[in-house]
CSV table of C-alpha atoms in Angstrom, one decimal:
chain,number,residue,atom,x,y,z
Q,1,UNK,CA,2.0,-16.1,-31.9
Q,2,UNK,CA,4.3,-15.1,-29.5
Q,3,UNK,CA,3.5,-12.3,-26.5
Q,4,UNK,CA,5.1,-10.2,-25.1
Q,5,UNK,CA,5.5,-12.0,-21.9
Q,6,UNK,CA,7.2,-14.8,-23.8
Q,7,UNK,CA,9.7,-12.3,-25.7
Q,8,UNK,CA,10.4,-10.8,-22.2
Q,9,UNK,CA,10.8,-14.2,-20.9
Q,10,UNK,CA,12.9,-15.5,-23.5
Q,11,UNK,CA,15.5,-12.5,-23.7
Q,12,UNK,CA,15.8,-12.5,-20.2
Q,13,UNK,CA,16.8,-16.3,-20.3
Q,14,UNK,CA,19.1,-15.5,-23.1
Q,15,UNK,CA,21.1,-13.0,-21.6
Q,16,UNK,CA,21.0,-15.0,-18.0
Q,17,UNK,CA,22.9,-17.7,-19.8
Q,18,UNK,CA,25.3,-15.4,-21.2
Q,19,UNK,CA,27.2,-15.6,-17.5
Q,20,UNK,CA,29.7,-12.9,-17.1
Q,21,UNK,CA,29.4,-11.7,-20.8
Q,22,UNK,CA,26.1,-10.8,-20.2
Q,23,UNK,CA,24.8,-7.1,-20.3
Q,24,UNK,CA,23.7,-6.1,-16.9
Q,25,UNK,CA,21.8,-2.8,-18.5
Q,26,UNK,CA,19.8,-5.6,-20.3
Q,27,UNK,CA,19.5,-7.9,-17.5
Q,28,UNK,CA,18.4,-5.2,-15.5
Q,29,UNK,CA,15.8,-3.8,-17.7
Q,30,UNK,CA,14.5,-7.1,-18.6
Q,31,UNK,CA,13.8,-8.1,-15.0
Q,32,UNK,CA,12.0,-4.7,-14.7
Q,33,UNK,CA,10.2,-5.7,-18.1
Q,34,UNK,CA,8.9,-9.0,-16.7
Q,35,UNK,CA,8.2,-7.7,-13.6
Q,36,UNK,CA,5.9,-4.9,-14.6
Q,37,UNK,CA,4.3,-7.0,-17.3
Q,38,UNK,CA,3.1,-9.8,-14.6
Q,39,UNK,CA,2.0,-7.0,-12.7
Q,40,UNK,CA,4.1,-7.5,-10.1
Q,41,UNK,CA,4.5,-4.9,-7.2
Q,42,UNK,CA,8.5,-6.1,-6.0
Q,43,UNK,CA,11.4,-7.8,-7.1
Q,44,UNK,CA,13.2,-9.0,-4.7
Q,45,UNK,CA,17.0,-9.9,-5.7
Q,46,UNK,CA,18.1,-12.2,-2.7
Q,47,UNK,CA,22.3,-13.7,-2.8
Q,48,UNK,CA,22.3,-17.2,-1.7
Q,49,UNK,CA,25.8,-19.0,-1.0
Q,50,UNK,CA,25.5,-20.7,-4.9
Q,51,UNK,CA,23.4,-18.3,-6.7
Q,52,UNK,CA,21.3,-15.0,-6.2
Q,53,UNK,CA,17.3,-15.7,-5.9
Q,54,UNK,CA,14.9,-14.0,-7.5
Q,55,UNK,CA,11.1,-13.4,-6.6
Q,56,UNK,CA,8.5,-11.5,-7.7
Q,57,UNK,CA,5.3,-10.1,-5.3
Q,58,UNK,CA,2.2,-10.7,-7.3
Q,59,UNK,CA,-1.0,-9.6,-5.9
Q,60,UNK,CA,0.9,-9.7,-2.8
Q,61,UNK,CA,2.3,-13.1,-3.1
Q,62,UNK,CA,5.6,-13.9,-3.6
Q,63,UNK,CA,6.6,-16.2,-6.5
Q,64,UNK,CA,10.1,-17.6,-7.3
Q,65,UNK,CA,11.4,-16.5,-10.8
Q,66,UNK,CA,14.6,-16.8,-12.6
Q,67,UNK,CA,17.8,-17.2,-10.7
Q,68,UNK,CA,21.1,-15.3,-11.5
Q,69,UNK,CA,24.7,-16.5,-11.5
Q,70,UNK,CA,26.5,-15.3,-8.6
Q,71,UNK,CA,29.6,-14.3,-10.9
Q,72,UNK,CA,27.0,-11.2,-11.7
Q,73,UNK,CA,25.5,-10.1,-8.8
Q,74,UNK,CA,28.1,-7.1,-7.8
Q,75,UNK,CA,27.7,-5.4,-11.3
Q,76,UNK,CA,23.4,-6.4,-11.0
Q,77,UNK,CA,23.6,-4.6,-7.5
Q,78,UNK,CA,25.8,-2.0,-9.1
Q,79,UNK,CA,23.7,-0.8,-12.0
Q,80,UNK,CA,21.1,-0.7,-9.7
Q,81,UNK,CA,23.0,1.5,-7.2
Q,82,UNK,CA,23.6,3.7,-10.0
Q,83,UNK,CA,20.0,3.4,-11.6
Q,84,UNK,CA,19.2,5.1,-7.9
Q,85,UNK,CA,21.9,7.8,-7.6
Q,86,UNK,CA,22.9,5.5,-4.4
Q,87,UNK,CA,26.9,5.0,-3.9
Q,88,UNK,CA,28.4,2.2,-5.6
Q,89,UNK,CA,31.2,2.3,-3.0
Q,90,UNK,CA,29.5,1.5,-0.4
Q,91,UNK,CA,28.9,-2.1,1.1
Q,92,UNK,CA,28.1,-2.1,4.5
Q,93,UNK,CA,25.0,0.1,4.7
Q,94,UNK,CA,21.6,0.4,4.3
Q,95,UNK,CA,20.5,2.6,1.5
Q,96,UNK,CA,17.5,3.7,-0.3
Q,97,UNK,CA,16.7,5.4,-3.8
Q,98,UNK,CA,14.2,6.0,-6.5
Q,99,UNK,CA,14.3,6.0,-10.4
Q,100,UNK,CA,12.4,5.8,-13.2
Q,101,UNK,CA,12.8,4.3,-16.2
Q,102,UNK,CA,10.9,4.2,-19.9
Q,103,UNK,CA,10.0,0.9,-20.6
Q,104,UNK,CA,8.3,-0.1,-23.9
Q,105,UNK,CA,4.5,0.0,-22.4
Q,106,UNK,CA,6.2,3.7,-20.6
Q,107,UNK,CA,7.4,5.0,-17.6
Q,108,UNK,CA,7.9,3.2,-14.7
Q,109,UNK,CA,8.7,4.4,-11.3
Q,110,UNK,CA,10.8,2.3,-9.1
Q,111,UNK,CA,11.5,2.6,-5.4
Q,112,UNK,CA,15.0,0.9,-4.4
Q,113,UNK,CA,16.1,-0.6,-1.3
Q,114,UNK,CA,19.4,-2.3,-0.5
Q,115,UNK,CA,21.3,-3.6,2.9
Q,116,UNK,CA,24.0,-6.1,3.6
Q,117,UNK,CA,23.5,-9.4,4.3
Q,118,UNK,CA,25.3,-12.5,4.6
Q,119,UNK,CA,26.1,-13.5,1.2
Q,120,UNK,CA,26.0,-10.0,-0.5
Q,121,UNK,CA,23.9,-7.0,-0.6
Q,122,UNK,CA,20.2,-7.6,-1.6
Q,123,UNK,CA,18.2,-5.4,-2.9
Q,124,UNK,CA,14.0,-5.1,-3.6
Q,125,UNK,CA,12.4,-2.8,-6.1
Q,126,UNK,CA,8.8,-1.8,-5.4
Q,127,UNK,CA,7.2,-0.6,-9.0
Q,128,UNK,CA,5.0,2.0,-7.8
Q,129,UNK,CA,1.6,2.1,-9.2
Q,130,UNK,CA,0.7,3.7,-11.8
Q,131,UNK,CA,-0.7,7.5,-10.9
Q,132,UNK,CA,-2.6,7.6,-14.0
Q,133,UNK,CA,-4.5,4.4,-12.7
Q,134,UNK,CA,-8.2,6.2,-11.5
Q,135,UNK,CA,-9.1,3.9,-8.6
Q,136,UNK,CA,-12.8,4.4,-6.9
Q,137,UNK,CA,-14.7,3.0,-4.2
Q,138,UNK,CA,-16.6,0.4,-6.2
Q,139,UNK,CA,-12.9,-0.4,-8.1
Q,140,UNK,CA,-11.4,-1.3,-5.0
Q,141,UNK,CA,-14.3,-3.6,-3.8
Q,142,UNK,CA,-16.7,-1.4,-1.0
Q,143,UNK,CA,-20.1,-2.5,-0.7
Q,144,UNK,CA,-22.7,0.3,-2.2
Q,145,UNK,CA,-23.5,0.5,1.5
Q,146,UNK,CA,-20.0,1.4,2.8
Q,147,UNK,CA,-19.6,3.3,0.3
Q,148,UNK,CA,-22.6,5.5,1.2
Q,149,UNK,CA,-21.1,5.7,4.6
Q,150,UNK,CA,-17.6,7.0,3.1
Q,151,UNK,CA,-19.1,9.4,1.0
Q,152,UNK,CA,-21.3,11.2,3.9
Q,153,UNK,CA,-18.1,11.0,6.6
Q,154,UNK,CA,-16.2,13.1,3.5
Q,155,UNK,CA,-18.2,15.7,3.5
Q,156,UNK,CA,-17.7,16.7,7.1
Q,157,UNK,CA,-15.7,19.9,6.7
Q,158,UNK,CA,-13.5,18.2,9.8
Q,159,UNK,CA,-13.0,15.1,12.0
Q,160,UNK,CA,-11.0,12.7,11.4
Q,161,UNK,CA,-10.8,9.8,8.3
Q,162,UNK,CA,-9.0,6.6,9.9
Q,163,UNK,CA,-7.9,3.7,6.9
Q,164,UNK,CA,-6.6,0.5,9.3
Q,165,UNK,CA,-5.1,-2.6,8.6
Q,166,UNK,CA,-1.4,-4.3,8.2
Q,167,UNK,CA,1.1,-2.8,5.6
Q,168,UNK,CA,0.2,-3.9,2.4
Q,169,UNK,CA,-3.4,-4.3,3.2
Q,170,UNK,CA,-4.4,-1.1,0.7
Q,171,UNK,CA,-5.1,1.4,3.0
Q,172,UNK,CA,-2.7,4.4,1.4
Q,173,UNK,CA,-5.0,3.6,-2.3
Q,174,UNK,CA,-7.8,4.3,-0.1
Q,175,UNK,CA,-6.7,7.7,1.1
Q,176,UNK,CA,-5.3,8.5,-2.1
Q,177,UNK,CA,-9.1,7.2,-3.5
Q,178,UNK,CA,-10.8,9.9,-1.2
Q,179,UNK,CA,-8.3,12.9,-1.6
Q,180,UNK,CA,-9.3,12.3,-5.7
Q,181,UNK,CA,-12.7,12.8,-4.3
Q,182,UNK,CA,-12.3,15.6,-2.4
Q,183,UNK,CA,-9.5,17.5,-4.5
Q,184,UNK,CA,-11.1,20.8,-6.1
Q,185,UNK,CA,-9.7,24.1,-7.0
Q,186,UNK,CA,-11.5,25.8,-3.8
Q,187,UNK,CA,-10.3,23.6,-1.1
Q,188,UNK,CA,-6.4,23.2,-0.2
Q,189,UNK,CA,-5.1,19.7,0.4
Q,190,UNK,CA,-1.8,19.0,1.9
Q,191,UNK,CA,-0.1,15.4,2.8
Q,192,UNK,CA,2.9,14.4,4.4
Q,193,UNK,CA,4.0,10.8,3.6
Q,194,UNK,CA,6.6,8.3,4.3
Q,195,UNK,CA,7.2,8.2,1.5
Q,196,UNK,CA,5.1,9.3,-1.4
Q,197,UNK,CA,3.8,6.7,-3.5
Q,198,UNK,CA,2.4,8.7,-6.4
Q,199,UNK,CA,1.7,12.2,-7.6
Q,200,UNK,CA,-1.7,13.5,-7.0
Q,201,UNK,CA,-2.4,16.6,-8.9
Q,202,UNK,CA,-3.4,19.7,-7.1
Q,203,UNK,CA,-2.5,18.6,-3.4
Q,204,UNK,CA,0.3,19.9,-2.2
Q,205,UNK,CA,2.4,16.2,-1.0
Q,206,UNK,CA,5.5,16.2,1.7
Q,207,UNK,CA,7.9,13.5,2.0
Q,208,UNK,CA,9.3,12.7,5.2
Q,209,UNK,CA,12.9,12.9,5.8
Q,210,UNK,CA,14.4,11.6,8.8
Q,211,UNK,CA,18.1,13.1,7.7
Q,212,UNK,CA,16.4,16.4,8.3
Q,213,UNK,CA,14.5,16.1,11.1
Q,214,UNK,CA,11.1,16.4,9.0
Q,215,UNK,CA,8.8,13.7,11.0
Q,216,UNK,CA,4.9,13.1,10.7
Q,217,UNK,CA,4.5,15.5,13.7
Q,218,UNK,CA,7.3,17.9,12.8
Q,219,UNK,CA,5.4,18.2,9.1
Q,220,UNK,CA,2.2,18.5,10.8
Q,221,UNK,CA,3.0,21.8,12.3
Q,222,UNK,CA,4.6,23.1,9.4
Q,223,UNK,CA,1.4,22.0,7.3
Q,224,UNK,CA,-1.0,24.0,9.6
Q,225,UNK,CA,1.0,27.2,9.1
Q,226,UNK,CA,0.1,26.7,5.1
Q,227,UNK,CA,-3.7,27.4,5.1
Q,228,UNK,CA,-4.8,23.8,4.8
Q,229,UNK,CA,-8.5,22.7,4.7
Q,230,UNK,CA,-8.2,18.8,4.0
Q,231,UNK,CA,-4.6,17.3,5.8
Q,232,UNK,CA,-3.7,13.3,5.0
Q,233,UNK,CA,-1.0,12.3,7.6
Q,234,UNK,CA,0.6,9.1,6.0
Q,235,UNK,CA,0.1,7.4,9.3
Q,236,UNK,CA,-0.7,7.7,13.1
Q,237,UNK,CA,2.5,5.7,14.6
Q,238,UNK,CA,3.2,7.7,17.7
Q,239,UNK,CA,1.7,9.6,20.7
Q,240,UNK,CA,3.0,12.7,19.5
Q,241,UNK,CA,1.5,12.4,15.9
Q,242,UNK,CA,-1.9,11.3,17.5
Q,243,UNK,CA,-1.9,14.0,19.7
Q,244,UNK,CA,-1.2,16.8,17.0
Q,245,UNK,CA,-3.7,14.8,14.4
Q,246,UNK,CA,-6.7,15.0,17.0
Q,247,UNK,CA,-6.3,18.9,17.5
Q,248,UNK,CA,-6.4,19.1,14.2
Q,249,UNK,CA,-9.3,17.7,13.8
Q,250,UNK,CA,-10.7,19.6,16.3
Q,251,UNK,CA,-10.1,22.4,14.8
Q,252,UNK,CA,-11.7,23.2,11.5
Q,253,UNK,CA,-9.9,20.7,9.2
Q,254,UNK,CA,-10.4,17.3,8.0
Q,255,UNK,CA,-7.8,14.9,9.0
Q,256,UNK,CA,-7.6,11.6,6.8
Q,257,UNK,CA,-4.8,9.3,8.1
Q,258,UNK,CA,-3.8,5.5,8.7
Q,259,UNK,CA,-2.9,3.5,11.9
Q,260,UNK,CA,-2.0,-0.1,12.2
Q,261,UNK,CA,-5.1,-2.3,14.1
Q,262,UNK,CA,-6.3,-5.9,13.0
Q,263,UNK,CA,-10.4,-4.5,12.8
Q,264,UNK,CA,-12.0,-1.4,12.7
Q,265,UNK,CA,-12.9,-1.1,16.1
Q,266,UNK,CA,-9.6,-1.9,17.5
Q,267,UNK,CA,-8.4,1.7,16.0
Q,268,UNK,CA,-10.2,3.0,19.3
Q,269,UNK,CA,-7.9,1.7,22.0
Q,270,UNK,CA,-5.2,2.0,19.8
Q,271,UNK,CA,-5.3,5.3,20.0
Q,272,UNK,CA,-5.9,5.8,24.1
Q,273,UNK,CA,-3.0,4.1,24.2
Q,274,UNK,CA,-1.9,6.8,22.4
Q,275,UNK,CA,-3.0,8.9,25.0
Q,276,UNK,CA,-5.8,10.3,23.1
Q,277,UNK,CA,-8.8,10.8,25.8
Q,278,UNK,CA,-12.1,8.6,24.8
Q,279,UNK,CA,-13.8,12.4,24.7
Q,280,UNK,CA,-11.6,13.5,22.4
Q,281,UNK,CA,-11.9,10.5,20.2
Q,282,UNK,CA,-15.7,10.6,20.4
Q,283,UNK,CA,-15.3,14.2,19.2
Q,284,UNK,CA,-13.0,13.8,16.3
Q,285,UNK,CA,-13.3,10.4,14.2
Q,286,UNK,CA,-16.3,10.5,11.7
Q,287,UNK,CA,-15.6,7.0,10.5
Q,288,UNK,CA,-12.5,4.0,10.1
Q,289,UNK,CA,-12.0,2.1,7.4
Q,290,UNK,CA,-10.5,-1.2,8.3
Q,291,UNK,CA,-9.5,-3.8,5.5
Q,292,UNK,CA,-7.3,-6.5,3.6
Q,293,UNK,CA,-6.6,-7.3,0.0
Q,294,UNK,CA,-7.3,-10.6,-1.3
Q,295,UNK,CA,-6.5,-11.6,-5.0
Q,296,UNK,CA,-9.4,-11.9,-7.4
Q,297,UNK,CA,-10.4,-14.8,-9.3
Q,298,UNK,CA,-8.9,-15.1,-13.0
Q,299,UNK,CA,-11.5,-14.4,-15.2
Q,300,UNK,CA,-10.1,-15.5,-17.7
Q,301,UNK,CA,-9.5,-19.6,-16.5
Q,302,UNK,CA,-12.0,-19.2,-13.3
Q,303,UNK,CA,-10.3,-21.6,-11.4
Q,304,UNK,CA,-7.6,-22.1,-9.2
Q,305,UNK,CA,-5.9,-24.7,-12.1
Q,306,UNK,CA,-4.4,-21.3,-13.7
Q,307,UNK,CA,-3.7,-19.8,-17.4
Q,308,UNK,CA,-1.0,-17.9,-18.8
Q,309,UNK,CA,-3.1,-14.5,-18.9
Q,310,UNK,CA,-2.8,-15.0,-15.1
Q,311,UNK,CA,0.8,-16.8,-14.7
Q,312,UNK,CA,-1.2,-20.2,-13.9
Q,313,UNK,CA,-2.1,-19.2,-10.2
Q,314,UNK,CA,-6.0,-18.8,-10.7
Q,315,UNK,CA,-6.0,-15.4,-10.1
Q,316,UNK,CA,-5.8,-12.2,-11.3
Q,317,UNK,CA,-5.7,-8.7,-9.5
Q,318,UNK,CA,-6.9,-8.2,-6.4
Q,319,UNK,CA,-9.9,-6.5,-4.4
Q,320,UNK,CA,-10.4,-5.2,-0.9
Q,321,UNK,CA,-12.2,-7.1,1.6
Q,322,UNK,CA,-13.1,-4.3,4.8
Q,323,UNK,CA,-15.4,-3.1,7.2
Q,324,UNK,CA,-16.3,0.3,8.0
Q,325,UNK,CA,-17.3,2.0,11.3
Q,326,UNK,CA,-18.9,4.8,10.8
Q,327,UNK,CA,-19.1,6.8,14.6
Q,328,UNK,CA,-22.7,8.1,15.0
Q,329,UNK,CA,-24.2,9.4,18.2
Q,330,UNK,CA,-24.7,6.3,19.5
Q,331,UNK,CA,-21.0,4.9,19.0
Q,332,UNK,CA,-20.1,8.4,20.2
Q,333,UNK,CA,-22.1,8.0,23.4
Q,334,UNK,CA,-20.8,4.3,24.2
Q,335,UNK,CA,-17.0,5.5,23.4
Q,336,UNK,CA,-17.4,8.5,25.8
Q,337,UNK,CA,-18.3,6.9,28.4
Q,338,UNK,CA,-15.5,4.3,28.1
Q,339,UNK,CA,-17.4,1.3,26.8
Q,340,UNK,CA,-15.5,-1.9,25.6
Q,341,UNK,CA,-14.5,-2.8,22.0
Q,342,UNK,CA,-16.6,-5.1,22.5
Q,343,UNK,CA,-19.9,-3.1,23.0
Q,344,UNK,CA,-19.1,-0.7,20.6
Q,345,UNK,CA,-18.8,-3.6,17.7
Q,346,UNK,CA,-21.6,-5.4,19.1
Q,347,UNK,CA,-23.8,-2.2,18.3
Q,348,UNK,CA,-22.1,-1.2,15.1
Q,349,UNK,CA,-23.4,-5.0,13.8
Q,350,UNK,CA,-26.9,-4.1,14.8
Q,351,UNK,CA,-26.9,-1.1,13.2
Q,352,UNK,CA,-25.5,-2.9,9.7
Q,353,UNK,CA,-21.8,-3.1,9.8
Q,354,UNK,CA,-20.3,-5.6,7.6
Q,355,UNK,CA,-17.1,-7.4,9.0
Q,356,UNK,CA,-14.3,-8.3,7.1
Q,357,UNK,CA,-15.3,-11.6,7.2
Q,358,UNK,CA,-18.7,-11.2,6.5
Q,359,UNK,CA,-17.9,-8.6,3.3
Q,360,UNK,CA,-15.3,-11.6,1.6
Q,361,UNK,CA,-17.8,-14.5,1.9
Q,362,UNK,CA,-19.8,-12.0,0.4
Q,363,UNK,CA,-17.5,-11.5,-2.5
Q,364,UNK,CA,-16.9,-15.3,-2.5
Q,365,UNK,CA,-20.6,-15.9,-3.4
Q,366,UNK,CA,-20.5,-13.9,-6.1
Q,367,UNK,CA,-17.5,-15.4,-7.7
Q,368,UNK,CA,-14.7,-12.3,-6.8
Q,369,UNK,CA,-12.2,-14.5,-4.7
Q,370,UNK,CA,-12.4,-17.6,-3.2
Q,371,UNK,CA,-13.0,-19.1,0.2
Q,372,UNK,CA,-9.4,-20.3,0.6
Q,373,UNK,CA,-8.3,-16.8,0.1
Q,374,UNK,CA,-10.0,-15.1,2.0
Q,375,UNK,CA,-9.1,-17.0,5.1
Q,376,UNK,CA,-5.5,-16.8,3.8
Q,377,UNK,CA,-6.0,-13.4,4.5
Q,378,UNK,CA,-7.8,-13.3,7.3
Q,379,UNK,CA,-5.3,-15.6,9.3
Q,380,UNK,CA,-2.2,-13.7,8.4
């Protein structure tokens, strides 16, 4: 019997071979179709000098797909363009959109993004995730023993939340995860993101917009003026941001945001050289999150020889791998007095942190992901 995969698949193919009498509107949606059905996060569209490339990013790996004909790639990047509200007109640009469109398993919302390059204007849509997806802590892979330490640094009524890690490395599903937690009708949440992923009911969300002059830090002024009791700055990327961020946290609210370090502990001199003062850090940051995503095991073949239910790659999905500081009075004590990274991991260890490392070898044992993978993600 044939899925739906296959149908998709085969359609596709057909119209692709269809050259310049092929429908674009179906090309288009069909590639979206695919895409969303292999669970991929992006398509990327990419012009080459004989024919336009196209990948798709599953579980954060990019895979090469179908290729178009080159005599289609204007009217592809066209539809798009118009799919976005972006201008058709325009070729030598940068531009960015959004749209959504009803597939036949519903909705999906798209983000667009399309500049000029050598060989013709590429363009990559991220499918955002579904926001009726309900993530939690033991979903996205924390021990029961991080968890415990997530769930008491969420009930401070302020200090400051830190998720770390490289883009793409989870840490916005994280916040999101603990704003779900922490979202009731007595307490007023406000976020300013760049740019929003998803909608999360009850908490007032801010986009950023650079063509207005609305920034992290500009927004995080405004936000304080609105009554706030729980603030999620998207991320911590400058000194002005940090600065605004640890006062806020200082003063009566609870301040969940990310920042880009390789570990946990390496969020703490990222942010003095962010000219945040060791006091003041020791004062404010209840506990950071630090983590990768690795892709999970197929369950369905358990091995890395593959099936279709997972595109023959041997996995399916994927899990966080992370560590999790949380700053007691001891880890207060070494950062106020300016102790080393160094110290202050060496005593979070003895007091049970997990490291990355240690928390995917972990999940490795138990069948979740594999050895290979988890050095793949390690390394990069």
């Amino acid at each position: 019997m044939e899925t739906t995969l296959e149908r998709i698949r085969q359609t596709l193919e057909l119209e692709i071979n269809n050259g310049q009498e092929a429908s674009i509107i179906n090309v288009v949606n069909y590639l979206i179709e695919l895409a969303h059905n292999i669970k991929a996060s992006d398509i990327h569209i990419d012009p080459q000098a004989e024919v336009v490339r196209i990948r798709l990013r599953v579980d954060g790996v990019l895979q090469d797909d179908k290729s178009l004909p080159k005599s289609i790639h204007s009217e592809v990047i066209s539809r798009i363009k118009i799919l976005a509200g972006l201008r058709t007109d325009e070729h030598q640009t940068a531009q960015d959109g959004r749209f959504k469109i009803q597939s036949q398993s519903g909705p999906i919302d798209i983000r667009v993004s399309i500049v000029p390059t050598y060989y013709g204007e590429n363009a990559v849509l991220r499918l955002l995730k579904d926001q009726n997806q309900e993530f939690s802590l033991d979903v996205l892979g924390f021990s029961k023993n991080d968890q415990e330490k997530i769930l008491r640094a969420i009930k401070y009524p302020y200090g400051m939340i830190l998720a770390t890690g490289p883009t793409g490395s989870g840490k916005t599903t994280t916040l999101y995860t603990l704003l779900k937690l922490l979202n009731n009708p007595k307490t007023s949440i406000i976020t300013i993101e760049d740019p929003i992923e998803y909608s999360l009911e009850g908490v007032n969300q801010i986009g950023v917009n650079a063509k207005t002059g609305l920034s992290f830090a500009n927004g995080l002024r405004s936000m304080l003026r609105q009554d706030p009791n729980i603030i999620m700055v998207g991320e911590i990327r400058d000194q002005e941001t940090a600065g605004l961020a640890v006062n806020t946290a200082l003063t009566g609210h609870l301040m969940l945001s990310s920042i880009h370090t390789n570990d946990a502990v390496g969020a703490l001199p990222r942010l003095i050289d962010l000219g945040i003062e060791p006091y003041l850090i020791a004062s404010t940051v209840n506990i950071i999150i630090a983590q990768r995503l690795v892709r999970r095991m197929c369950q369905n073949c358990k091995s890395k020889e593959g099936c279709l239910a997972c595109n023959m790659t041997g996995y399916s999905g994927r899990v966080c791998i992370n560590e999790v500081l949380e700053v007691n009075n001891t880890i207060r004590e070494i950062i106020h007095r300016k102790g080393t990274a160094e110290e202050i991991k060496a005593e979070a260890k003895k007091q049970g942190m997990a490291t990355m490392a240690e928390d995917g070898f972990a999940k490795v044992e138990v069948g979740i992901t594999t050895t290979e993978e988890v050095l793949r993600t390690l390394h990069e």
